[in-house]
């Protein structure tokens, strides 16, 4: 293909990979075949590894001219197939854009390139006495650009918000090769907030090349505590009490596990961080409220162990990416829905009833970072993996539709990609047609991550 030769001349031969084994590494992200949507792998025609924003812009200009799809890839940990090149074209691996351009301890900002791995950014900030607010499970692998493009959320989301909330300014390469920079101002009332347009856009409107992030002082004090509750509703009542008080923990992880070998208890971990007096006051008041709802304190070591283990899954992922880790006739999936807290108990009861009807087992239910952000992990075993996947997929769809019907959003941190594309019209109504028009305006040749977000279905 002429385009590959042109790209090699432009970026250097080492930055353009076309051998089958190299391309195969980009055929999947975290949407494995064990999930509720059994999708075949999708090979790109070539992998391009630019080293600067200018190179990204030049690649996009060329791809637009040739009408060739471009799929941004960061750490490829995305769970929805967003980084899968379903229409071929170029996989644009951004991990060579990995510089921390500037840090300001006065402004509390960091200018980071999009391919910088979050864990490396967190370590660099720590050396400056600063703190990265975004701390997802996949911190050791996921990138700044991937986190913003999916508007992810991390363990400390209760205090620092989503990845998008932490963006002050963006540098974005547009489809035609224009490099756009939004002003990294703390507040702006000067027209459209273009920055927000790219948050959660999963590489369909532009390629994020760098971001100015809001960062935070290293907390003077962090406390973590755990409690158990005999039933979900009791712990949830405690969380609603804190919510009503305006007492927002930095870490909120409340979960119940199902299964014959697991005792049916619910475990709550809360954490606060900040300056000493605020942390002490929050802990004291929360402890009182939780005791009043029947929470039994866990041994102190358990909360600490929970915190230390929080990235283990990502480290495992880095070692054995596409390995088969489930029995061959099993599939599993999850939902992460955003509900009004007032709807959570009703949702939980109806979701469990729906799973029973589908003969799909709940593995875990829980809340993360906020009393309205509810997740369910589910699994099914059938005669074949395909049958198990179909059963899990149908159950997931019903749970997502139920969240929509109760006034919620079908996903709160992993994006849409391919996996949830079929429910975008139901999620957004007339909003999906508007998204489609925005997409056409920004990417008239349709080269940016085609086939994602249900935009083709509008
Ligand atoms: C075990 C596991 C645990 C997880 N835990 C969490 C969690 O705690 N919180 C959370 O939020 N997510 C979590 N995720 C999902 C995933 O880690 C996040 O979605 C993450 O933000 C993706 O970052 P990435 O760099 O891997 O992006 P990728 O997977 O490479 O890409 C994700 C999407 O963003 C697009 N994209 C990537 N880079 C750019 C860019 N520079 N410009 C424009 N578009 C871009 C891609 O095209 C794709 O659509 C988890 C995933 C796994 C496998």
PDB file of C-alpha atoms and ligand atoms in Angstrom, residues 29-30 71-79 82-83 94 114 134 136-138 141-143 145-147 149-150 152-154 202-203 206-209 313 317 368 413-414 449, ligand 1:
ATOM      1  CA  UNK A  29      -8.277  -4.581  23.665  1.00  0.00           C
ATOM      2  CA  UNK A  30      -9.884  -5.662  26.958  1.00  0.00           C
ATOM      3  CA  UNK A  71      -7.864   3.993  15.574  1.00  0.00           C
ATOM      4  CA  UNK A  72      -6.109   5.545  18.577  1.00  0.00           C
ATOM      5  CA  UNK A  73      -4.505   3.046  20.934  1.00  0.00           C
ATOM      6  CA  UNK A  74      -3.142   3.846  24.392  1.00  0.00           C
ATOM      7  CA  UNK A  75      -2.674   1.001  26.865  1.00  0.00           C
ATOM      8  CA  UNK A  76      -5.377  -1.103  25.095  1.00  0.00           C
ATOM      9  CA  UNK A  77      -6.990  -1.829  28.467  1.00  0.00           C
ATOM     10  CA  UNK A  78     -10.362  -0.431  27.352  1.00  0.00           C
ATOM     11  CA  UNK A  79     -13.167  -2.888  28.058  1.00  0.00           C
ATOM     12  CA  UNK A  82     -13.017   0.990  21.525  1.00  0.00           C
ATOM     13  CA  UNK A  83      -9.448   0.387  20.357  1.00  0.00           C
ATOM     14  CA  UNK A  94       0.360   6.792  21.071  1.00  0.00           C
ATOM     15  CA  UNK A 114      -1.354  11.435  25.823  1.00  0.00           C
ATOM     16  CA  UNK A 134      -7.063   9.539  38.718  1.00  0.00           C
ATOM     17  CA  UNK A 136      -8.008   3.319  38.207  1.00  0.00           C
ATOM     18  CA  UNK A 137      -7.337  -0.406  38.629  1.00  0.00           C
ATOM     19  CA  UNK A 138      -5.302  -0.204  35.410  1.00  0.00           C
ATOM     20  CA  UNK A 141      -0.928   0.171  32.012  1.00  0.00           C
ATOM     21  CA  UNK A 142      -3.546   2.727  30.917  1.00  0.00           C
ATOM     22  CA  UNK A 143      -2.535   6.079  29.453  1.00  0.00           C
ATOM     23  CA  UNK A 145      -5.181   9.870  26.559  1.00  0.00           C
ATOM     24  CA  UNK A 146      -7.110   6.614  27.041  1.00  0.00           C
ATOM     25  CA  UNK A 147      -8.371   7.736  30.453  1.00  0.00           C
ATOM     26  CA  UNK A 149     -11.058   9.472  25.883  1.00  0.00           C
ATOM     27  CA  UNK A 150     -13.161   7.067  27.995  1.00  0.00           C
ATOM     28  CA  UNK A 152     -12.694   6.857  33.275  1.00  0.00           C
ATOM     29  CA  UNK A 153     -12.916   6.979  37.032  1.00  0.00           C
ATOM     30  CA  UNK A 154     -10.538   5.695  39.671  1.00  0.00           C
ATOM     31  CA  UNK A 202     -13.142   7.474  22.348  1.00  0.00           C
ATOM     32  CA  UNK A 203     -11.041   8.696  19.453  1.00  0.00           C
ATOM     33  CA  UNK A 206      -9.923  13.829  17.314  1.00  0.00           C
ATOM     34  CA  UNK A 207      -6.756  12.349  18.750  1.00  0.00           C
ATOM     35  CA  UNK A 208      -5.733  13.770  22.111  1.00  0.00           C
ATOM     36  CA  UNK A 209      -2.000  14.413  21.990  1.00  0.00           C
ATOM     37  CA  UNK A 313      -5.326  -7.133  38.312  1.00  0.00           C
ATOM     38  CA  UNK A 317      -3.005  -8.205  32.733  1.00  0.00           C
ATOM     39  CA  UNK A 368     -17.994   2.588  43.715  1.00  0.00           C
ATOM     40  CA  UNK A 413     -16.620   4.882  33.330  1.00  0.00           C
ATOM     41  CA  UNK A 414     -15.662   2.432  30.571  1.00  0.00           C
ATOM     42  CA  UNK A 449     -12.423   5.179  14.846  1.00  0.00           C
TER      43      UNK A 449
HETATM   44  C1  LIG B   1      -8.962  -5.309  34.642  1.00  0.00           C
HETATM   45  C2  LIG B   1      -9.407  -3.941  34.220  1.00  0.00           C
HETATM   46  C3  LIG B   1      -9.742  -3.009  35.195  1.00  0.00           C
HETATM   47  C4  LIG B   1     -10.175  -1.728  34.806  1.00  0.00           C
HETATM   48  N1  LIG B   1     -10.442  -0.799  35.781  1.00  0.00           N
HETATM   49  C5  LIG B   1     -10.826   0.448  35.426  1.00  0.00           C
HETATM   50  C6  LIG B   1     -11.050   1.455  36.414  1.00  0.00           C
HETATM   51  O1  LIG B   1     -10.828   1.271  37.591  1.00  0.00           O
HETATM   52  N2  LIG B   1     -11.506   2.657  36.006  1.00  0.00           N
HETATM   53  C7  LIG B   1     -11.685   2.948  34.682  1.00  0.00           C
HETATM   54  O2  LIG B   1     -12.080   4.065  34.367  1.00  0.00           O
HETATM   55  N3  LIG B   1     -11.452   2.023  33.737  1.00  0.00           N
HETATM   56  C8  LIG B   1     -11.003   0.801  34.061  1.00  0.00           C
HETATM   57  N4  LIG B   1     -10.736  -0.133  33.103  1.00  0.00           N
HETATM   58  C9  LIG B   1     -10.878   0.222  31.682  1.00  0.00           C
HETATM   59  C10 LIG B   1      -9.632   0.887  31.080  1.00  0.00           C
HETATM   60  O3  LIG B   1      -8.497   0.653  31.855  1.00  0.00           O
HETATM   61  C11 LIG B   1      -9.894   2.371  30.945  1.00  0.00           C
HETATM   62  O4  LIG B   1     -10.950   2.563  30.004  1.00  0.00           O
HETATM   63  C12 LIG B   1      -8.679   3.177  30.491  1.00  0.00           C
HETATM   64  O5  LIG B   1      -8.958   4.541  30.705  1.00  0.00           O
HETATM   65  C13 LIG B   1      -8.295   2.973  29.049  1.00  0.00           C
HETATM   66  O6  LIG B   1      -7.026   3.565  28.850  1.00  0.00           O
HETATM   67  P1  LIG B   1      -6.044   2.975  27.734  1.00  0.00           P
HETATM   68  O7  LIG B   1      -4.867   3.872  27.667  1.00  0.00           O
HETATM   69  O8  LIG B   1      -5.784   1.558  27.971  1.00  0.00           O
HETATM   70  O9  LIG B   1      -6.964   3.199  26.439  1.00  0.00           O
HETATM   71  P2  LIG B   1      -7.232   2.237  25.217  1.00  0.00           P
HETATM   72  O10 LIG B   1      -7.880   0.979  25.669  1.00  0.00           O
HETATM   73  O11 LIG B   1      -6.025   2.127  24.387  1.00  0.00           O
HETATM   74  O12 LIG B   1      -8.316   3.116  24.427  1.00  0.00           O
HETATM   75  C14 LIG B   1      -9.593   3.334  24.963  1.00  0.00           C
HETATM   76  C15 LIG B   1     -10.401   4.194  23.974  1.00  0.00           C
HETATM   77  O13 LIG B   1      -9.864   5.510  23.931  1.00  0.00           O
HETATM   78  C16 LIG B   1      -9.373   5.804  22.626  1.00  0.00           C
HETATM   79  N5  LIG B   1      -8.110   6.513  22.814  1.00  0.00           N
HETATM   80  C17 LIG B   1      -6.981   6.050  23.410  1.00  0.00           C
HETATM   81  N6  LIG B   1      -6.054   7.009  23.429  1.00  0.00           N
HETATM   82  C18 LIG B   1      -6.603   8.100  22.839  1.00  0.00           C
HETATM   83  C19 LIG B   1      -6.134   9.401  22.525  1.00  0.00           C
HETATM   84  N7  LIG B   1      -4.907   9.806  22.869  1.00  0.00           N
HETATM   85  N8  LIG B   1      -6.956  10.255  21.890  1.00  0.00           N
HETATM   86  C20 LIG B   1      -8.217   9.881  21.534  1.00  0.00           C
HETATM   87  N9  LIG B   1      -8.698   8.657  21.781  1.00  0.00           N
HETATM   88  C21 LIG B   1      -7.904   7.792  22.440  1.00  0.00           C
HETATM   89  C22 LIG B   1      -9.249   4.472  21.923  1.00  0.00           C
HETATM   90  O14 LIG B   1      -9.413   4.610  20.510  1.00  0.00           O
HETATM   91  C23 LIG B   1     -10.374   3.687  22.548  1.00  0.00           C
HETATM   92  O15 LIG B   1     -11.586   4.031  21.940  1.00  0.00           O
HETATM   93  C24 LIG B   1     -10.276  -1.408  33.446  1.00  0.00           C
HETATM   94  C25 LIG B   1      -9.901  -2.347  32.467  1.00  0.00           C
HETATM   95  C26 LIG B   1      -9.471  -3.593  32.857  1.00  0.00           C
HETATM   96  C27 LIG B   1      -9.036  -4.568  31.791  1.00  0.00           C
END
